[in-house]
Amino acid sequence: MSPSLPEMQTLAQALRDFFSSTNAEALAAAATRFAPVEILPDSINWQAEEYAFNRLFVGPQAVPAPPYASVYLEAEPRLMGNAAADMREMLQALGLAAPEGQPDDFIACELEVWMMLTLLLRPERGEHLRAHACEALAWLVDEHMARWLPAFVERAGTDAPTPAIQAALRCLEYWLRHCTQRSMYA
């Protein structure tokens, strides 16, 4: 049985919060919301998770799995490429902006855009707005995120030794697999 849109919204929020975490406590709070898709072991060393998270995704040195679409979608991997400009347009259209210091194509920003677009699918929003939201979701998920997230997950998974990061990557794959189904938005 396929998950419902509210279940995918809840998972997207947990993933958004996980990838935008700045410390062990935030990682733990977000990761505990992966259930029922992923159940974490009882004993996780959250300081080790924070260290691995920063090494993989944040830096200060070059990271093995940058969480930015431009790195995976541009002919020459770089930050702030065309993918970032595309996402900036979507963010602005929804009245949002990337957090200070983050590129617009940061994974957490893209998940936020997806969540905002799914809120526009409610029947009370009207057919015209719903049609535009469906069109934007189709582009975002099928033509954008589905092109870069698998490469991101593969890169991060190669170097992800910790249980919470592995769980996050499996949740991200699960989320993407179900959100590429058009029936999710009907």
PDB file of C-alpha atoms in Angstrom:
ATOM      1  CA  MET A   1       0.000   0.000   0.000  1.00  0.00           C
ATOM      2  CA  SER A   2       1.316   3.426  -0.939  1.00  0.00           C
ATOM      3  CA  PRO A   3       1.774   6.041   1.764  1.00  0.00           C
ATOM      4  CA  SER A   4      -0.610   8.985   1.888  1.00  0.00           C
ATOM      5  CA  LEU A   5       0.306  12.572   1.072  1.00  0.00           C
ATOM      6  CA  PRO A   6       0.150  13.579   4.776  1.00  0.00           C
ATOM      7  CA  GLU A   7       2.571  10.746   5.605  1.00  0.00           C
ATOM      8  CA  MET A   8       4.960  11.961   2.905  1.00  0.00           C
ATOM      9  CA  GLN A   9       4.627  15.532   4.182  1.00  0.00           C
ATOM     10  CA  THR A  10       5.573  14.364   7.689  1.00  0.00           C
ATOM     11  CA  LEU A  11       8.575  12.476   6.333  1.00  0.00           C
ATOM     12  CA  ALA A  12       9.631  15.460   4.207  1.00  0.00           C
ATOM     13  CA  GLN A  13       9.547  17.681   7.315  1.00  0.00           C
ATOM     14  CA  ALA A  14      11.736  15.217   9.221  1.00  0.00           C
ATOM     15  CA  LEU A  15      14.181  15.008   6.297  1.00  0.00           C
ATOM     16  CA  ARG A  16      14.230  18.788   5.900  1.00  0.00           C
ATOM     17  CA  ASP A  17      14.986  19.189   9.590  1.00  0.00           C
ATOM     18  CA  PHE A  18      17.613  16.442   9.521  1.00  0.00           C
ATOM     19  CA  PHE A  19      19.565  17.923   6.604  1.00  0.00           C
ATOM     20  CA  SER A  20      19.375  21.426   8.061  1.00  0.00           C
ATOM     21  CA  SER A  21      20.531  20.309  11.518  1.00  0.00           C
ATOM     22  CA  THR A  22      23.379  22.166  13.146  1.00  0.00           C
ATOM     23  CA  ASN A  23      24.098  19.922  16.126  1.00  0.00           C
ATOM     24  CA  ALA A  24      23.610  16.452  17.615  1.00  0.00           C
ATOM     25  CA  GLU A  25      20.376  17.380  19.400  1.00  0.00           C
ATOM     26  CA  ALA A  26      18.742  18.624  16.190  1.00  0.00           C
ATOM     27  CA  LEU A  27      19.868  15.497  14.328  1.00  0.00           C
ATOM     28  CA  ALA A  28      18.350  13.290  17.034  1.00  0.00           C
ATOM     29  CA  ALA A  29      15.081  15.235  17.111  1.00  0.00           C
ATOM     30  CA  ALA A  30      14.669  14.988  13.341  1.00  0.00           C
ATOM     31  CA  ALA A  31      15.789  11.354  13.025  1.00  0.00           C
ATOM     32  CA  THR A  32      13.333  10.127  15.643  1.00  0.00           C
ATOM     33  CA  ARG A  33      10.560  11.341  13.291  1.00  0.00           C
ATOM     34  CA  PHE A  34      11.636   8.910  10.531  1.00  0.00           C
ATOM     35  CA  ALA A  35       9.343   6.251  12.027  1.00  0.00           C
ATOM     36  CA  PRO A  36       7.470   4.272  10.772  1.00  0.00           C
ATOM     37  CA  VAL A  37       9.657   4.250   7.631  1.00  0.00           C
ATOM     38  CA  GLU A  38      12.862   3.731   9.639  1.00  0.00           C
ATOM     39  CA  ILE A  39      13.199   2.672  13.248  1.00  0.00           C
ATOM     40  CA  LEU A  40      16.524   3.723  14.741  1.00  0.00           C
ATOM     41  CA  PRO A  41      18.483   1.605  17.201  1.00  0.00           C
ATOM     42  CA  ASP A  42      18.037   2.537  20.860  1.00  0.00           C
ATOM     43  CA  SER A  43      21.675   3.380  21.430  1.00  0.00           C
ATOM     44  CA  ILE A  44      22.993   5.933  18.966  1.00  0.00           C
ATOM     45  CA  ASN A  45      26.044   8.043  19.656  1.00  0.00           C
ATOM     46  CA  TRP A  46      24.652  11.404  18.538  1.00  0.00           C
ATOM     47  CA  GLN A  47      28.016  13.128  18.854  1.00  0.00           C
ATOM     48  CA  ALA A  48      29.438  10.605  16.361  1.00  0.00           C
ATOM     49  CA  GLU A  49      26.413  11.254  14.126  1.00  0.00           C
ATOM     50  CA  GLU A  50      27.077  14.993  14.256  1.00  0.00           C
ATOM     51  CA  TYR A  51      30.734  14.483  13.393  1.00  0.00           C
ATOM     52  CA  ALA A  52      29.877  12.186  10.447  1.00  0.00           C
ATOM     53  CA  PHE A  53      27.101  14.550   9.282  1.00  0.00           C
ATOM     54  CA  ASN A  54      29.486  17.523   9.230  1.00  0.00           C
ATOM     55  CA  ARG A  55      32.202  15.508   7.479  1.00  0.00           C
ATOM     56  CA  LEU A  56      29.743  14.316   4.793  1.00  0.00           C
ATOM     57  CA  PHE A  57      27.577  17.372   4.204  1.00  0.00           C
ATOM     58  CA  VAL A  58      28.877  20.547   5.874  1.00  0.00           C
ATOM     59  CA  GLY A  59      32.648  20.836   6.034  1.00  0.00           C
ATOM     60  CA  PRO A  60      34.749  22.964   6.788  1.00  0.00           C
ATOM     61  CA  GLN A  61      36.790  21.009   4.213  1.00  0.00           C
ATOM     62  CA  ALA A  62      35.481  19.699   0.900  1.00  0.00           C
ATOM     63  CA  VAL A  63      32.634  17.272   1.582  1.00  0.00           C
ATOM     64  CA  PRO A  64      32.050  13.894  -0.099  1.00  0.00           C
ATOM     65  CA  ALA A  65      28.303  14.470  -0.587  1.00  0.00           C
ATOM     66  CA  PRO A  66      27.342  18.126  -0.970  1.00  0.00           C
ATOM     67  CA  PRO A  67      23.559  18.472  -0.411  1.00  0.00           C
ATOM     68  CA  TYR A  68      23.080  20.889  -3.329  1.00  0.00           C
ATOM     69  CA  ALA A  69      21.442  20.092  -6.666  1.00  0.00           C
ATOM     70  CA  SER A  70      23.903  22.167  -8.737  1.00  0.00           C
ATOM     71  CA  VAL A  71      26.761  19.847  -7.810  1.00  0.00           C
ATOM     72  CA  TYR A  72      24.956  16.940  -9.479  1.00  0.00           C
ATOM     73  CA  LEU A  73      23.093  18.662 -12.311  1.00  0.00           C
ATOM     74  CA  GLU A  74      25.655  21.031 -13.797  1.00  0.00           C
ATOM     75  CA  ALA A  75      28.070  19.938 -16.534  1.00  0.00           C
ATOM     76  CA  GLU A  76      30.886  21.068 -14.260  1.00  0.00           C
ATOM     77  CA  PRO A  77      30.012  20.451 -10.583  1.00  0.00           C
ATOM     78  CA  ARG A  78      29.728  23.758  -8.754  1.00  0.00           C
ATOM     79  CA  LEU A  79      27.583  25.582  -6.267  1.00  0.00           C
ATOM     80  CA  MET A  80      25.076  28.227  -7.306  1.00  0.00           C
ATOM     81  CA  GLY A  81      24.556  26.940 -10.831  1.00  0.00           C
ATOM     82  CA  ASN A  82      21.407  26.920 -12.954  1.00  0.00           C
ATOM     83  CA  ALA A  83      19.703  24.544 -10.513  1.00  0.00           C
ATOM     84  CA  ALA A  84      20.088  27.133  -7.759  1.00  0.00           C
ATOM     85  CA  ALA A  85      18.605  29.837  -9.992  1.00  0.00           C
ATOM     86  CA  ASP A  86      15.639  27.582 -10.833  1.00  0.00           C
ATOM     87  CA  MET A  87      15.019  26.900  -7.163  1.00  0.00           C
ATOM     88  CA  ARG A  88      15.352  30.581  -6.282  1.00  0.00           C
ATOM     89  CA  GLU A  89      12.513  31.305  -8.712  1.00  0.00           C
ATOM     90  CA  MET A  90      10.334  28.639  -7.079  1.00  0.00           C
ATOM     91  CA  LEU A  91      11.159  29.871  -3.581  1.00  0.00           C
ATOM     92  CA  GLN A  92      10.325  33.458  -4.533  1.00  0.00           C
ATOM     93  CA  ALA A  93       7.070  32.415  -6.216  1.00  0.00           C
ATOM     94  CA  LEU A  94       6.039  30.823  -2.915  1.00  0.00           C
ATOM     95  CA  GLY A  95       7.180  33.813  -0.852  1.00  0.00           C
ATOM     96  CA  LEU A  96      10.134  31.909   0.605  1.00  0.00           C
ATOM     97  CA  ALA A  97      13.883  32.353   0.673  1.00  0.00           C
ATOM     98  CA  ALA A  98      16.804  30.068   1.399  1.00  0.00           C
ATOM     99  CA  PRO A  99      18.261  30.386   4.902  1.00  0.00           C
ATOM    100  CA  GLU A 100      21.064  32.915   5.205  1.00  0.00           C
ATOM    101  CA  GLY A 101      24.275  31.460   3.809  1.00  0.00           C
ATOM    102  CA  GLN A 102      22.624  28.494   2.049  1.00  0.00           C
ATOM    103  CA  PRO A 103      22.341  28.094  -1.725  1.00  0.00           C
ATOM    104  CA  ASP A 104      18.767  27.972  -2.998  1.00  0.00           C
ATOM    105  CA  ASP A 105      19.216  24.387  -4.216  1.00  0.00           C
ATOM    106  CA  PHE A 106      20.062  23.081  -0.729  1.00  0.00           C
ATOM    107  CA  ILE A 107      18.190  19.835  -0.104  1.00  0.00           C
ATOM    108  CA  ALA A 108      16.293  21.263   2.875  1.00  0.00           C
ATOM    109  CA  CYS A 109      15.065  24.205   0.746  1.00  0.00           C
ATOM    110  CA  GLU A 110      13.865  21.860  -1.969  1.00  0.00           C
ATOM    111  CA  LEU A 111      11.972  19.751   0.546  1.00  0.00           C
ATOM    112  CA  GLU A 112      10.394  22.943   1.916  1.00  0.00           C
ATOM    113  CA  VAL A 113       9.287  23.931  -1.590  1.00  0.00           C
ATOM    114  CA  TRP A 114       7.758  20.481  -2.076  1.00  0.00           C
ATOM    115  CA  MET A 115       5.862  20.787   1.215  1.00  0.00           C
ATOM    116  CA  MET A 116       4.551  24.259   0.344  1.00  0.00           C
ATOM    117  CA  LEU A 117       3.399  23.079  -3.081  1.00  0.00           C
ATOM    118  CA  THR A 118       1.565  20.111  -1.588  1.00  0.00           C
ATOM    119  CA  LEU A 119      -0.345  22.486   0.696  1.00  0.00           C
ATOM    120  CA  LEU A 120      -1.690  24.151  -2.456  1.00  0.00           C
ATOM    121  CA  LEU A 121      -3.308  20.847  -3.459  1.00  0.00           C
ATOM    122  CA  ARG A 122      -6.071  21.196  -0.876  1.00  0.00           C
ATOM    123  CA  PRO A 123      -9.550  21.344  -2.443  1.00  0.00           C
ATOM    124  CA  GLU A 124     -10.316  24.734  -0.905  1.00  0.00           C
ATOM    125  CA  ARG A 125      -7.423  26.264  -2.892  1.00  0.00           C
ATOM    126  CA  GLY A 126      -9.430  26.057  -6.124  1.00  0.00           C
ATOM    127  CA  GLU A 127      -8.892  24.083  -9.286  1.00  0.00           C
ATOM    128  CA  HIS A 128      -6.708  26.682 -11.032  1.00  0.00           C
ATOM    129  CA  LEU A 129      -4.200  26.933  -8.171  1.00  0.00           C
ATOM    130  CA  ARG A 130      -4.213  23.164  -7.709  1.00  0.00           C
ATOM    131  CA  ALA A 131      -3.422  22.659 -11.402  1.00  0.00           C
ATOM    132  CA  HIS A 132      -0.441  25.027 -11.163  1.00  0.00           C
ATOM    133  CA  ALA A 133       0.765  23.276  -7.996  1.00  0.00           C
ATOM    134  CA  CYS A 134       0.557  19.880  -9.725  1.00  0.00           C
ATOM    135  CA  GLU A 135       2.547  21.224 -12.671  1.00  0.00           C
ATOM    136  CA  ALA A 136       5.197  22.680 -10.350  1.00  0.00           C
ATOM    137  CA  LEU A 137       5.357  19.445  -8.345  1.00  0.00           C
ATOM    138  CA  ALA A 138       5.822  17.431 -11.530  1.00  0.00           C
ATOM    139  CA  TRP A 139       8.786  19.591 -12.501  1.00  0.00           C
ATOM    140  CA  LEU A 140      10.262  19.684  -9.004  1.00  0.00           C
ATOM    141  CA  VAL A 141      10.077  15.973  -8.301  1.00  0.00           C
ATOM    142  CA  ASP A 142      10.248  14.294 -11.715  1.00  0.00           C
ATOM    143  CA  GLU A 143      12.510  16.641 -13.642  1.00  0.00           C
ATOM    144  CA  HIS A 144      14.654  18.090 -10.878  1.00  0.00           C
ATOM    145  CA  MET A 145      14.909  16.090  -7.657  1.00  0.00           C
ATOM    146  CA  ALA A 146      14.709  12.679  -9.350  1.00  0.00           C
ATOM    147  CA  ARG A 147      17.727  13.687 -11.438  1.00  0.00           C
ATOM    148  CA  TRP A 148      20.025  14.573  -8.550  1.00  0.00           C
ATOM    149  CA  LEU A 149      18.878  12.893  -5.347  1.00  0.00           C
ATOM    150  CA  PRO A 150      19.855   9.347  -6.422  1.00  0.00           C
ATOM    151  CA  ALA A 151      23.436  10.505  -7.092  1.00  0.00           C
ATOM    152  CA  PHE A 152      23.480  12.354  -3.774  1.00  0.00           C
ATOM    153  CA  VAL A 153      22.222   9.269  -1.896  1.00  0.00           C
ATOM    154  CA  GLU A 154      24.778   7.078  -3.657  1.00  0.00           C
ATOM    155  CA  ARG A 155      27.661   9.414  -2.805  1.00  0.00           C
ATOM    156  CA  ALA A 156      26.569   9.850   0.795  1.00  0.00           C
ATOM    157  CA  GLY A 157      25.808   6.140   1.218  1.00  0.00           C
ATOM    158  CA  THR A 158      29.279   5.162   0.131  1.00  0.00           C
ATOM    159  CA  ASP A 159      30.709   7.154   3.002  1.00  0.00           C
ATOM    160  CA  ALA A 160      27.884   6.974   5.608  1.00  0.00           C
ATOM    161  CA  PRO A 161      29.018   4.778   8.497  1.00  0.00           C
ATOM    162  CA  THR A 162      26.425   5.878  11.050  1.00  0.00           C
ATOM    163  CA  PRO A 163      22.928   4.498  11.654  1.00  0.00           C
ATOM    164  CA  ALA A 164      21.031   7.814  11.589  1.00  0.00           C
ATOM    165  CA  ILE A 165      22.625   8.993   8.347  1.00  0.00           C
ATOM    166  CA  GLN A 166      21.976   5.617   6.730  1.00  0.00           C
ATOM    167  CA  ALA A 167      18.360   5.798   7.921  1.00  0.00           C
ATOM    168  CA  ALA A 168      18.002   9.339   6.523  1.00  0.00           C
ATOM    169  CA  LEU A 169      19.289   8.213   3.145  1.00  0.00           C
ATOM    170  CA  ARG A 170      16.892   5.252   3.056  1.00  0.00           C
ATOM    171  CA  CYS A 171      14.026   7.590   4.021  1.00  0.00           C
ATOM    172  CA  LEU A 172      15.019   9.994   1.263  1.00  0.00           C
ATOM    173  CA  GLU A 173      14.976   7.167  -1.293  1.00  0.00           C
ATOM    174  CA  TYR A 174      11.588   6.013   0.019  1.00  0.00           C
ATOM    175  CA  TRP A 175      10.215   9.559  -0.121  1.00  0.00           C
ATOM    176  CA  LEU A 176      11.457  10.122  -3.681  1.00  0.00           C
ATOM    177  CA  ARG A 177      10.168   6.756  -4.899  1.00  0.00           C
ATOM    178  CA  HIS A 178       6.654   7.522  -3.661  1.00  0.00           C
ATOM    179  CA  CYS A 179       6.601  11.201  -4.586  1.00  0.00           C
ATOM    180  CA  THR A 180       7.393  10.499  -8.241  1.00  0.00           C
ATOM    181  CA  GLN A 181       4.044   8.707  -8.521  1.00  0.00           C
ATOM    182  CA  ARG A 182       1.504  11.100 -10.026  1.00  0.00           C
ATOM    183  CA  SER A 183      -1.279   9.432  -8.040  1.00  0.00           C
ATOM    184  CA  MET A 184       0.293  10.918  -4.898  1.00  0.00           C
ATOM    185  CA  TYR A 185      -1.049  14.347  -5.874  1.00  0.00           C
ATOM    186  CA  ALA A 186      -4.522  13.420  -7.124  1.00  0.00           C
TER     187      ALA A 186
END
